[in-house]
Coordinates of C-alpha atoms in Angstrom, one line a residue:
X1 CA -39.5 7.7 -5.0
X2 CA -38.9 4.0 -5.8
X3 CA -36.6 4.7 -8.4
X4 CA -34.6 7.5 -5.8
X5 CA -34.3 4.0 -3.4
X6 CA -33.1 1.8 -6.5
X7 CA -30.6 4.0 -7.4
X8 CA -29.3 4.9 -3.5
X9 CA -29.5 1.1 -3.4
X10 CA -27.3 0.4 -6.7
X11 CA -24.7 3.5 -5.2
X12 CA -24.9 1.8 -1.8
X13 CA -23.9 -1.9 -3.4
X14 CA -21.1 -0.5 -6.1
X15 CA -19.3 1.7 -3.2
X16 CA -19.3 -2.1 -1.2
X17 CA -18.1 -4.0 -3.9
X18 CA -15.2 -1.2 -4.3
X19 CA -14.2 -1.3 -1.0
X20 CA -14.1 -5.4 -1.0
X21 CA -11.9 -5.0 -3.8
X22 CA -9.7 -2.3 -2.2
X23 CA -9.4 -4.1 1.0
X24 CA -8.9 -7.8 0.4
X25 CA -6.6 -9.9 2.1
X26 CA -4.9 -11.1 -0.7
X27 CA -1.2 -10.4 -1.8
X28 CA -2.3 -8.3 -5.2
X29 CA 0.1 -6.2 -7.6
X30 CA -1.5 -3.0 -8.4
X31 CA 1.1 -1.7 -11.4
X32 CA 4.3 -3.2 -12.7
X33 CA 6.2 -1.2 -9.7
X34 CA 4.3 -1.9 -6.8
X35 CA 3.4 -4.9 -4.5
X36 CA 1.2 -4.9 -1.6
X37 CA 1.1 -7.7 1.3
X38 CA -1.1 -7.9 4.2
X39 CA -0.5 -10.2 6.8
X40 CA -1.4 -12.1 9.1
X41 CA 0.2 -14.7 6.7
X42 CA 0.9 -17.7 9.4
X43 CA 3.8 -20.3 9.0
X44 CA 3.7 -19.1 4.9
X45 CA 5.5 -15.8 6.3
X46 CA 4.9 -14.1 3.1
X47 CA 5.7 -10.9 4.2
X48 CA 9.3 -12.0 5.6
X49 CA 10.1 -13.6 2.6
X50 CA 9.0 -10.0 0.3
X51 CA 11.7 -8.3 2.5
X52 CA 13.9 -10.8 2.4
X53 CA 14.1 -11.1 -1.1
X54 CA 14.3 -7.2 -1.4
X55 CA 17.6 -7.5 0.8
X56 CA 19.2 -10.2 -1.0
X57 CA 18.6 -7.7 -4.2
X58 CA 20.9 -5.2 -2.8
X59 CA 23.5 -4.3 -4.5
X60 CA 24.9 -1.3 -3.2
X61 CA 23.0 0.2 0.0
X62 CA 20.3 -1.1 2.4
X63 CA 18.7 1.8 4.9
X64 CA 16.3 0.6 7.6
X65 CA 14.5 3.0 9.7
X66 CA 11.9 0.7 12.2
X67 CA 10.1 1.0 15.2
X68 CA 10.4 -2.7 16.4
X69 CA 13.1 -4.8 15.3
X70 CA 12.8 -8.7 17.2
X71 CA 12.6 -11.0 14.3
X72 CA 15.5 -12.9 14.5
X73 CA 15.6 -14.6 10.9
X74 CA 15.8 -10.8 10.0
X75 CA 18.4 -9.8 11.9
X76 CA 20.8 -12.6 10.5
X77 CA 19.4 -11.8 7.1
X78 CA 20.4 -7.9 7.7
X79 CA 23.8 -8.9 9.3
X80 CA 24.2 -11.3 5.8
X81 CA 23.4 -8.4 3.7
X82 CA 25.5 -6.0 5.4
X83 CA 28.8 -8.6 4.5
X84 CA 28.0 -7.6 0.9
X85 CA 26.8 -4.1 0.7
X86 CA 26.4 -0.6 3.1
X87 CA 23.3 -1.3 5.6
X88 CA 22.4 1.3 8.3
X89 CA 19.6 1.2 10.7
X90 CA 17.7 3.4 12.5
X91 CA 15.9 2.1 15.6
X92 CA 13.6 3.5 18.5
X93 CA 15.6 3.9 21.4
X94 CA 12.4 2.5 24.1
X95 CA 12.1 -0.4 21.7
X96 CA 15.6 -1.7 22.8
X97 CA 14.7 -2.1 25.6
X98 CA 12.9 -5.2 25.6
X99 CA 14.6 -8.6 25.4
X100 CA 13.5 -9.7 22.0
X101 CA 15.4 -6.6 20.3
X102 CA 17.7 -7.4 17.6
X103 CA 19.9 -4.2 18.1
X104 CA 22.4 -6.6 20.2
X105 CA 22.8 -8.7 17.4
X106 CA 22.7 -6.1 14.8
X107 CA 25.8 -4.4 16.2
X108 CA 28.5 -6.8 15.7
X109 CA 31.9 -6.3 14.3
X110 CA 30.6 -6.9 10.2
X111 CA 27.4 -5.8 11.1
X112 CA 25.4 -2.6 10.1
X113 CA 25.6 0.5 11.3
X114 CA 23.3 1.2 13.8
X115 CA 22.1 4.8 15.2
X116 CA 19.1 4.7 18.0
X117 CA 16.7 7.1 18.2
X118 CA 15.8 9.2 21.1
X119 CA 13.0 11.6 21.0
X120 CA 11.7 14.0 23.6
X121 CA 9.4 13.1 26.4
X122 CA 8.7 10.7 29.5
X123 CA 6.5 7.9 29.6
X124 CA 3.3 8.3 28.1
X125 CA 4.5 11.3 26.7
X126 CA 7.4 10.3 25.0
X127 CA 7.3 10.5 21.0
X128 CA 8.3 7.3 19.0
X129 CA 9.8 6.6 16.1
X130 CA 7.4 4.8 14.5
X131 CA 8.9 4.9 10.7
X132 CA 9.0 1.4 9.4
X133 CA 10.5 1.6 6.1
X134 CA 13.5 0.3 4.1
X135 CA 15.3 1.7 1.4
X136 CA 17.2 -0.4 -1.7
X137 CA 20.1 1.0 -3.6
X138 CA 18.4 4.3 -3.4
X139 CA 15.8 2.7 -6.1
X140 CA 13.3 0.5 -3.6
X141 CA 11.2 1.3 -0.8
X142 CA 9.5 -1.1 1.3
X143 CA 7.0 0.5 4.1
X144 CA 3.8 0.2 5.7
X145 CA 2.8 -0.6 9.6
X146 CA 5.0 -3.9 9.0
X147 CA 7.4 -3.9 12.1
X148 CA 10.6 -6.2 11.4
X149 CA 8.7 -8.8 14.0
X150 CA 7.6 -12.2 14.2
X151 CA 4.5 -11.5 15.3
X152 CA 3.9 -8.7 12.6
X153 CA 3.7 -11.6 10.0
X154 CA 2.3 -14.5 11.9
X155 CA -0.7 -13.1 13.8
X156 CA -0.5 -9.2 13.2
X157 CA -2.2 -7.3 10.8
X158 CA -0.2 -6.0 9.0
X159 CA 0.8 -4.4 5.9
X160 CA 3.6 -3.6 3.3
X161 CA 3.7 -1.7 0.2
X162 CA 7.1 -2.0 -2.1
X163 CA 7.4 0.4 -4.9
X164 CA 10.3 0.0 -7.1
X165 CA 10.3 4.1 -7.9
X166 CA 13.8 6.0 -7.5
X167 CA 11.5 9.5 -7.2
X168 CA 9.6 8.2 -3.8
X169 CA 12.9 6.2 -2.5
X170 CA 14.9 9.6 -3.2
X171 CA 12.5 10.8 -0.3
X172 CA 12.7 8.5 1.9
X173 CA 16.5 8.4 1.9
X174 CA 16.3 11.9 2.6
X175 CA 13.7 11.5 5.5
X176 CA 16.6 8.4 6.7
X177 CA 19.4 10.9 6.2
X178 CA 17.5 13.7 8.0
X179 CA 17.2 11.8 11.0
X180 CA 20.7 10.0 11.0
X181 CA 22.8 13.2 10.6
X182 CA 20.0 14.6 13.6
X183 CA 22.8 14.2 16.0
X184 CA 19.7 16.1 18.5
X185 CA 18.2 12.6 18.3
X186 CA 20.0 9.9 16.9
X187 CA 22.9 8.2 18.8
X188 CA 25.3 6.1 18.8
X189 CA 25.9 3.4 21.8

């Protein structure tokens, strides 16, 4: 019986010590491909400056497909990258609405293209497009529950995975592509 306790005990205090390792706060690097972030990171912003390195990377096309989109600095980063290379954006329509959204910004003469997305529904009813990811020259995806915010970094938290993998980014681009040609839900203004 003691020994049944010991080893429910030893089970018990390995399956803690995994998930302290999984779920850490710290930035880690789990394979050559991959990086992982978690914020809040404060004035340090470390999770800004992952996606804006990503985007100063781009070579040939930049997708963005984001529920929230208010954080400034990112907006003048995407209208910067979209002087050198394709960008698109996919936005949730509601989440224009407020008077910290980018999408005003976004939609200037050199900017990206920009589609909003309207889904079906009223109120508390109404589906979102909650997708938060960002693809890089087809090769690069950047997602997680990271919305393109200040907030998201600062105080939030957060989290975003990059995977350098053409395979996954190949779906996401389709999952963008889906949605953009959708003209039952995406717009243009």
């Amino acid at each position: 019986m003691r020994k049944a306790r010991l080893a429910t005990y030893s089970v018990t205090a390995l399956a803690a010590a995994i998930v302290v390792v999984c779920f850490s706060r710290a930035e880690t690097a789990p394979a050559p491909n991959a990086a992982v972030y978690f914020a809040p990171t404060g004035e340090e912003r470390r999770v800004h400056q992952a996606l804006e390195d990503l985007l100063e990377s781009a070579k040939r096309e930049v997708v963005i497909a984001v529920y929230q989109f208010t954080s400034p600095e990112l907006g003048k980063l995407v209208n910067k990258t979209a002087k050198r290379v394709k960008v698109r954006i996919l936005l949730d329509e509601d989440q224009t609405q407020g008077r910290y959204s980018q999408h005003e910004y976004l939609q200037g003469k050199d900017g990206p293209e920009l589609k909003y997305v309207r889904l079906p529904g009223s109120g508390a009813e109404r589906e979102k497009f909650h997708h938060k990811f960002c693809v890089v020259d087809g090769e690069t995806v950047a997602t997680g529950s990271y919305n393109w915010t200040v907030l998201a970094d600062e105080k939030n938290y957060e989290n975003l995975l990059i995977l350098r993998d053409p395979r996954i980014a190949q779906e996401y681009l389709a999952e963008f592509d889906r949605v953009w040609n959708d003209a039952n839900v995406s717009i243009t203004k």
